[in-house]
Amino acid sequence: MFLGLGNLRSFRSYSRKYRIPLYKTKNINCKKTISLIRHLRPDIIYSIAFPQRIGEQVINVPKHGCINFHDSLLPSYRGLCAYFWIMTDNQKESGISAHFIDKDLDTGKIILQKKFKIGNKETMQHLYCTSSKLNGEALLEIQDKLENSLVRPFSQNKGEPSYYSWPDKAGYK
């Protein structure tokens, strides 16, 4: 068991089991990858825990766009390792946001958000697991809404967005 997630399997095992092609790339924005994506002509691209910025050439390929699942209630905690920074800041509530990817990082229109409380004894791993479960539920909900033309995205609150990068040594302490 890893992080309390049960018996995890690799993407490769699932791609074999369900006969889903699996493609690997080091750079989503390189010419070869963009050419492959154009050839595949996806209706939608989902991004979950993907540490690269997806460029406009990729964003513009799928008919329904690219959707990112982010581990915070945007516009707060934009960027990387949101759950780490949420715990560092001792937040009592968090959530996930599913949003369309645009040219800037974590700024696209929101499709849905799901909130949850953070208890006093929660760990970063627990927050990660809770966010992961909600992201999975959100993906299924969004897919259903897309198939029935029920997606109604809304602009992010222009309030006070925050952006975070990878934790540095001071952050880990």
Short mmCIF file of C-alpha atoms in Angstrom, two decimals:
data_model
loop_
_atom_site.label_atom_id
_atom_site.label_comp_id
_atom_site.label_asym_id
_atom_site.label_seq_id
_atom_site.Cartn_x
_atom_site.Cartn_y
_atom_site.Cartn_z
CA MET A 1 0.00 0.00 0.00
CA PHE A 2 1.31 3.46 -0.96
CA LEU A 3 0.01 6.64 0.72
CA GLY A 4 -3.12 4.74 1.72
CA LEU A 5 -4.19 4.40 -1.90
CA GLY A 6 -4.44 0.63 -1.92
CA ASN A 7 -2.98 -1.54 -4.64
CA LEU A 8 -1.80 0.84 -7.38
CA ARG A 9 -0.99 -0.32 -10.89
CA SER A 10 0.97 1.38 -13.61
CA PHE A 11 -0.56 3.26 -16.53
CA ARG A 12 0.99 0.59 -18.74
CA SER A 13 -0.97 -2.20 -17.01
CA TYR A 14 -4.24 -0.31 -17.50
CA SER A 15 -3.43 0.54 -21.12
CA ARG A 16 -2.83 -3.16 -21.82
CA LYS A 17 -5.91 -4.31 -19.94
CA TYR A 18 -8.26 -1.88 -21.70
CA ARG A 19 -6.36 -1.75 -25.01
CA ILE A 20 -5.72 1.98 -24.77
CA PRO A 21 -2.61 3.20 -26.60
CA LEU A 22 -0.04 4.77 -24.32
CA TYR A 23 2.32 7.44 -25.64
CA LYS A 24 5.25 8.89 -23.72
CA THR A 25 6.90 12.25 -24.29
CA LYS A 26 9.36 14.37 -22.41
CA ASN A 27 7.97 17.56 -23.92
CA ILE A 28 4.27 17.96 -24.72
CA ASN A 29 5.10 21.01 -26.87
CA CYS A 30 7.76 19.48 -29.14
CA LYS A 31 7.00 19.20 -32.88
CA LYS A 32 6.86 15.39 -32.82
CA THR A 33 4.33 15.30 -29.96
CA ILE A 34 2.20 18.07 -31.46
CA SER A 35 2.18 16.17 -34.76
CA LEU A 36 1.07 12.99 -32.96
CA ILE A 37 -1.71 14.82 -31.10
CA ARG A 38 -2.94 16.37 -34.35
CA HIS A 39 -2.90 12.93 -35.98
CA LEU A 40 -4.91 11.41 -33.09
CA ARG A 41 -7.48 14.25 -33.28
CA PRO A 42 -8.68 13.95 -29.66
CA ASP A 43 -12.05 15.42 -28.68
CA ILE A 44 -10.59 16.44 -25.32
CA ILE A 45 -7.30 16.39 -23.46
CA TYR A 46 -7.32 15.95 -19.68
CA SER A 47 -4.34 17.05 -17.60
CA ILE A 48 -3.92 15.63 -14.11
CA ALA A 49 -0.73 16.18 -12.09
CA PHE A 50 1.08 17.15 -15.27
CA PRO A 51 4.15 19.29 -14.49
CA GLN A 52 4.51 20.91 -17.94
CA ARG A 53 2.88 24.03 -19.30
CA ILE A 54 0.73 23.02 -22.27
CA GLY A 55 1.27 25.40 -25.17
CA GLU A 56 -1.31 26.94 -27.48
CA GLN A 57 -0.46 24.58 -30.36
CA VAL A 58 -1.65 21.68 -28.20
CA ILE A 59 -4.51 23.59 -26.56
CA ASN A 60 -6.02 24.37 -29.96
CA VAL A 61 -6.13 20.74 -31.21
CA PRO A 62 -9.01 19.07 -29.32
CA LYS A 63 -12.59 19.94 -30.27
CA HIS A 64 -13.63 20.42 -26.61
CA GLY A 65 -10.32 21.91 -25.44
CA CYS A 66 -7.90 20.87 -22.72
CA ILE A 67 -9.05 20.52 -19.13
CA ASN A 68 -6.73 20.61 -16.13
CA PHE A 69 -7.52 19.22 -12.68
CA HIS A 70 -5.87 21.38 -10.05
CA ASP A 71 -5.49 20.60 -6.34
CA SER A 72 -6.82 23.88 -4.96
CA LEU A 73 -9.78 26.20 -5.15
CA LEU A 74 -8.55 28.49 -7.89
CA PRO A 75 -7.51 31.26 -8.11
CA SER A 76 -5.76 30.44 -4.81
CA TYR A 77 -2.64 28.28 -4.94
CA ARG A 78 -2.04 28.38 -8.66
CA GLY A 79 1.08 26.56 -9.78
CA LEU A 80 2.82 23.49 -8.43
CA CYS A 81 2.37 21.34 -5.32
CA ALA A 82 -0.77 23.14 -4.16
CA TYR A 83 -1.48 20.58 -1.42
CA PHE A 84 2.03 21.14 0.01
CA TRP A 85 1.49 24.91 0.26
CA ILE A 86 -2.08 24.53 1.57
CA MET A 87 -0.75 22.42 4.44
CA THR A 88 2.18 24.79 5.00
CA ASP A 89 -0.29 27.67 5.36
CA ASN A 90 -2.46 25.65 7.80
CA GLN A 91 -5.61 26.08 5.74
CA LYS A 92 -8.83 24.63 7.19
CA GLU A 93 -10.55 24.17 3.85
CA SER A 94 -9.42 23.28 0.37
CA GLY A 95 -10.70 21.58 -2.73
CA ILE A 96 -10.08 20.92 -6.37
CA SER A 97 -10.77 22.91 -9.51
CA ALA A 98 -11.31 21.62 -13.02
CA HIS A 99 -10.65 24.36 -15.55
CA PHE A 100 -10.00 24.87 -19.21
CA ILE A 101 -6.33 25.35 -20.00
CA ASP A 102 -5.45 28.68 -21.56
CA LYS A 103 -2.14 30.35 -22.42
CA ASP A 104 -1.40 31.28 -18.79
CA LEU A 105 -0.87 28.91 -15.86
CA ASP A 106 -4.03 27.88 -13.97
CA THR A 107 -6.04 30.91 -15.16
CA GLY A 108 -8.62 29.33 -17.47
CA LYS A 109 -12.38 29.29 -16.99
CA ILE A 110 -13.54 26.97 -14.23
CA ILE A 111 -15.82 24.07 -15.05
CA LEU A 112 -16.37 22.88 -11.50
CA GLN A 113 -14.94 23.04 -8.02
CA LYS A 114 -15.34 20.68 -5.08
CA LYS A 115 -14.55 21.74 -1.50
CA PHE A 116 -13.58 19.76 1.56
CA LYS A 117 -12.58 20.49 5.17
CA ILE A 118 -9.07 19.89 6.45
CA GLY A 119 -8.90 18.51 10.00
CA ASN A 120 -6.25 19.47 12.53
CA LYS A 121 -4.45 16.13 12.23
CA GLU A 122 -4.52 15.80 8.45
CA THR A 123 -1.32 15.00 6.63
CA MET A 124 -0.14 16.15 3.22
CA GLN A 125 -0.61 12.58 2.00
CA HIS A 126 -4.23 12.58 3.17
CA LEU A 127 -4.85 15.88 1.40
CA TYR A 128 -3.27 14.45 -1.76
CA CYS A 129 -5.47 11.33 -1.57
CA THR A 130 -8.63 13.36 -0.95
CA SER A 131 -7.82 15.65 -3.87
CA SER A 132 -7.05 12.68 -6.13
CA LYS A 133 -10.38 11.03 -5.35
CA LEU A 134 -12.28 14.27 -6.00
CA ASN A 135 -10.38 14.82 -9.25
CA GLY A 136 -11.45 11.36 -10.42
CA GLU A 137 -15.08 12.08 -9.55
CA ALA A 138 -14.85 15.47 -11.28
CA LEU A 139 -13.45 13.92 -14.45
CA LEU A 140 -16.41 11.52 -14.70
CA GLU A 141 -18.86 14.34 -13.99
CA ILE A 142 -17.29 16.60 -16.62
CA GLN A 143 -17.20 13.83 -19.21
CA ASP A 144 -20.92 13.28 -18.69
CA LYS A 145 -21.60 17.02 -18.97
CA LEU A 146 -19.54 17.26 -22.16
CA GLU A 147 -21.43 14.38 -23.75
CA ASN A 148 -24.72 16.15 -22.93
CA SER A 149 -23.57 19.72 -23.76
CA LEU A 150 -24.05 20.81 -20.15
CA VAL A 151 -20.64 22.38 -19.44
CA ARG A 152 -21.06 25.98 -18.24
CA PRO A 153 -17.60 27.37 -17.45
CA PHE A 154 -17.18 30.60 -15.50
CA SER A 155 -14.30 33.05 -15.12
CA GLN A 156 -12.10 32.82 -12.09
CA ASN A 157 -12.65 35.29 -9.30
CA LYS A 158 -10.41 38.27 -9.98
CA GLY A 159 -9.74 38.59 -6.23
CA GLU A 160 -6.30 37.78 -4.97
CA PRO A 161 -4.77 34.90 -6.88
CA SER A 162 -1.68 33.25 -5.47
CA TYR A 163 1.01 31.34 -7.32
CA TYR A 164 3.42 28.76 -5.94
CA SER A 165 6.33 26.84 -7.42
CA TRP A 166 8.18 23.74 -6.26
CA PRO A 167 9.01 23.95 -2.54
CA ASP A 168 12.53 25.07 -1.80
CA LYS A 169 14.62 24.00 1.23
CA ALA A 170 12.97 26.64 3.43
CA GLY A 171 9.54 25.38 2.39
CA TYR A 172 10.37 21.80 3.29
CA LYS A 173 11.53 22.88 6.74
#
